[in-house]
XYZ file of C-alpha atoms in Angstrom:
252
model
C 131.943 40.403 3.952
C 129.449 40.419 6.849
C 131.476 37.576 8.498
C 134.719 39.563 8.319
C 132.986 42.647 9.766
C 131.467 40.624 12.619
C 134.800 38.990 13.487
C 136.564 42.346 13.395
C 133.957 43.974 15.698
C 133.981 40.987 18.046
C 137.797 41.123 18.253
C 137.804 44.832 18.909
C 135.122 44.342 21.560
C 137.110 41.656 23.388
C 140.330 43.694 23.250
C 138.597 46.751 24.705
C 137.090 44.515 27.475
C 140.491 43.087 28.282
C 142.146 46.461 28.465
C 139.370 47.844 30.716
C 139.486 44.698 32.896
C 143.221 45.105 33.337
C 142.564 48.482 35.034
C 139.202 47.727 36.596
C 140.336 44.478 38.217
C 143.675 45.927 39.363
C 142.006 47.223 42.545
C 140.547 43.796 43.465
C 142.072 41.184 41.113
C 140.269 37.837 40.818
C 137.292 39.003 42.812
C 134.294 36.734 41.951
C 132.052 39.780 41.419
C 134.001 40.666 38.263
C 132.747 37.592 36.297
C 129.103 38.668 36.623
C 130.076 42.243 35.630
C 131.880 41.271 32.461
C 129.357 38.571 31.532
C 126.882 41.456 31.118
C 129.175 42.682 28.389
C 129.519 39.297 26.674
C 125.758 38.999 26.835
C 125.540 41.692 24.200
C 127.439 39.744 21.587
C 124.293 37.857 20.465
C 123.114 41.125 18.893
C 126.279 41.280 16.776
C 125.656 37.676 15.743
C 122.066 38.420 14.693
C 120.466 36.091 17.268
C 117.263 36.625 19.188
C 118.114 35.356 22.606
C 115.316 34.358 24.994
C 116.490 33.955 28.610
C 114.234 32.262 31.153
C 114.207 30.843 34.650
C 116.697 33.201 36.322
C 114.323 33.295 39.296
C 115.146 29.579 39.837
C 118.697 30.495 40.900
C 118.890 29.620 44.626
C 120.221 33.033 45.661
C 121.530 34.069 48.071
C 122.675 30.444 48.511
C 125.726 29.266 46.615
C 125.346 26.580 43.982
C 127.107 24.484 41.381
C 125.536 25.514 38.078
C 125.798 23.049 35.125
C 125.138 23.648 31.453
C 125.351 21.876 28.101
C 128.509 22.738 26.187
C 127.952 22.904 22.441
C 130.556 25.161 20.740
C 132.539 28.383 20.984
C 129.246 30.156 20.562
C 128.402 29.233 24.177
C 130.308 32.464 25.010
C 127.536 34.352 23.126
C 124.465 32.445 24.348
C 125.239 31.585 27.948
C 126.857 34.537 29.776
C 123.615 36.287 30.554
C 122.595 33.301 32.742
C 125.450 33.540 35.132
C 124.405 34.809 38.610
C 126.324 37.207 40.884
C 129.512 35.766 42.544
C 129.577 32.832 40.097
C 132.900 31.796 38.542
C 133.427 29.170 35.886
C 135.773 26.272 35.709
C 137.994 26.168 32.655
C 141.030 24.178 31.449
C 144.305 25.852 32.292
C 145.180 26.098 28.600
C 142.657 28.970 28.293
C 145.252 31.326 29.832
C 147.140 31.243 26.488
C 144.252 32.443 24.385
C 145.226 35.989 23.308
C 143.327 38.649 25.262
C 140.471 36.303 26.348
C 142.839 34.166 28.500
C 143.975 37.146 30.558
C 140.377 38.352 30.848
C 139.244 34.901 31.979
C 141.930 34.767 34.641
C 141.900 38.337 36.036
C 138.088 38.291 36.510
C 138.445 35.408 38.964
C 137.470 32.235 37.025
C 139.204 28.981 38.135
C 141.689 27.264 35.830
C 142.149 23.502 36.421
C 144.432 20.832 35.005
C 142.143 18.320 33.358
C 144.969 16.143 32.136
C 146.335 15.262 35.574
C 143.821 12.705 36.814
C 145.785 12.050 39.953
C 144.960 15.596 41.167
C 141.262 15.437 40.314
C 140.193 14.498 43.895
C 142.237 17.333 45.400
C 140.845 19.817 42.843
C 137.301 18.870 43.709
C 137.985 19.351 47.404
C 139.775 22.674 46.870
C 136.873 24.042 44.755
C 134.293 22.769 47.287
C 136.231 24.593 50.091
C 136.511 27.756 47.980
C 132.719 27.840 47.561
C 132.420 28.585 51.247
C 135.682 30.328 51.965
C 135.245 32.822 49.113
C 131.405 32.866 49.152
C 131.052 31.943 45.504
C 129.113 29.610 43.143
C 130.685 27.586 40.384
C 129.652 27.181 36.736
C 130.715 23.913 35.081
C 130.235 21.988 31.855
C 129.831 18.362 33.024
C 130.234 16.968 29.475
C 133.905 17.959 29.781
C 134.085 18.980 26.076
C 132.109 20.640 23.342
C 129.415 18.360 21.930
C 129.694 19.769 18.365
C 126.344 18.440 17.212
C 126.541 15.049 18.923
C 123.679 15.854 21.299
C 124.104 15.989 25.110
C 127.192 13.903 25.839
C 127.499 11.645 28.935
C 128.351 13.637 32.139
C 131.509 13.325 34.136
C 130.913 13.343 37.916
C 133.341 16.095 39.026
C 130.784 18.910 39.269
C 128.388 16.667 41.140
C 131.058 15.573 43.559
C 131.798 19.246 44.183
C 128.242 20.025 45.016
C 127.907 17.042 47.354
C 131.263 17.877 48.994
C 130.238 21.477 49.470
C 126.657 20.710 50.407
C 125.246 23.167 47.844
C 122.500 22.542 45.293
C 123.065 21.616 41.628
C 121.278 24.073 39.340
C 120.999 22.948 35.733
C 120.906 25.441 32.825
C 120.227 24.440 29.210
C 120.620 26.120 25.849
C 118.596 25.091 22.825
C 120.619 23.357 20.042
C 122.908 25.692 18.198
C 124.760 23.166 16.000
C 124.910 24.434 12.383
C 122.541 27.307 13.341
C 124.887 30.257 12.953
C 126.232 31.622 9.702
C 128.401 34.714 10.159
C 127.458 35.873 6.656
C 123.739 35.748 7.467
C 122.101 38.778 9.013
C 119.430 36.852 10.884
C 120.509 33.663 12.735
C 117.226 32.889 14.367
C 116.224 32.227 17.947
C 118.041 30.620 20.852
C 116.415 29.855 24.155
C 118.346 29.565 27.428
C 116.544 28.341 30.530
C 117.538 27.704 34.104
C 115.869 24.789 35.765
C 114.964 24.411 39.489
C 117.856 23.614 41.797
C 118.405 20.081 42.991
C 119.188 19.609 46.671
C 122.060 17.241 47.393
C 121.661 16.861 51.171
C 120.573 13.269 50.837
C 123.398 12.346 48.406
C 126.751 10.856 49.372
C 129.870 11.126 47.241
C 129.257 7.516 46.090
C 125.924 8.746 44.650
C 127.591 11.232 42.322
C 127.011 9.042 39.227
C 123.316 8.671 40.049
C 123.019 12.404 40.550
C 124.801 13.059 37.206
C 122.517 10.643 35.373
C 119.382 12.256 36.913
C 120.538 15.720 35.824
C 121.434 14.466 32.356
C 117.913 13.076 31.867
C 116.286 16.296 32.998
C 118.486 18.430 30.733
C 118.109 16.207 27.741
C 114.346 16.336 28.009
C 114.333 20.137 28.416
C 116.693 20.630 25.432
C 114.318 18.599 23.223
C 111.418 20.751 24.505
C 113.228 23.997 23.731
C 114.275 22.798 20.284
C 110.678 22.103 19.417
C 109.629 25.499 20.704
C 112.386 27.236 18.717
C 111.150 25.602 15.449
C 107.581 26.756 16.218
C 108.684 30.284 17.054
C 110.819 30.611 13.960
C 107.997 29.339 11.737
C 105.660 31.861 13.257
C 108.165 34.631 12.623
C 108.587 33.631 8.976
C 104.836 33.631 8.472
C 104.558 37.043 10.135
C 107.266 38.474 7.934
C 105.763 36.927 4.844
C 102.322 38.392 5.626
C 103.728 41.842 6.339
C 105.644 41.917 3.046
C 102.710 40.790 0.936
């Protein structure tokens, strides 16, 4: 019953956001500032899910400079755990099929995110160049998931090089952001779904990298993020154990 109620409330919430966005964004459609504004709304969904969300490292964002932000991509719940980490004038890269998702697809497009064709490999180089140019022409940062797909419990998947080529092409730093493991963590019928930690790492300058170095840069970021995820997972276990002991003591 709790799961049905949560899904119903989440659906109503997204529909209301979409209707409001249709009016709000009408005066400046696809302006990059809208993504940050509406991510503040999405950031509240963790409360509906019964998750204690710990957000760290926002001071590491290289503002006011633009950046290519990268994050691990675990499941649909990333839309609950990650939005609060997006910085002003940051848009995300998503597959063009998202436009067909009822309500959310329109919200994703009208707020200014970038839809790309991941199936057409022949256009990949042009897409990278266009996004790199847009970073400067539109004064924006880009949020990408370098795994290219949801990991679904398989750990941090190997990185594709597109996001790193964008950063090198645009001459902006790569800023990694990680989310502690959420696979099999959430149960919509459970009132308390524990703790999730999100953390932004220090930006990595790319001035000494060439496009031919994109693979090396991707592998370097992968190692950093994999180590940090393991660190956060261990901390989550410790924090949840402490919370259980505290609740047990208070009830006895």
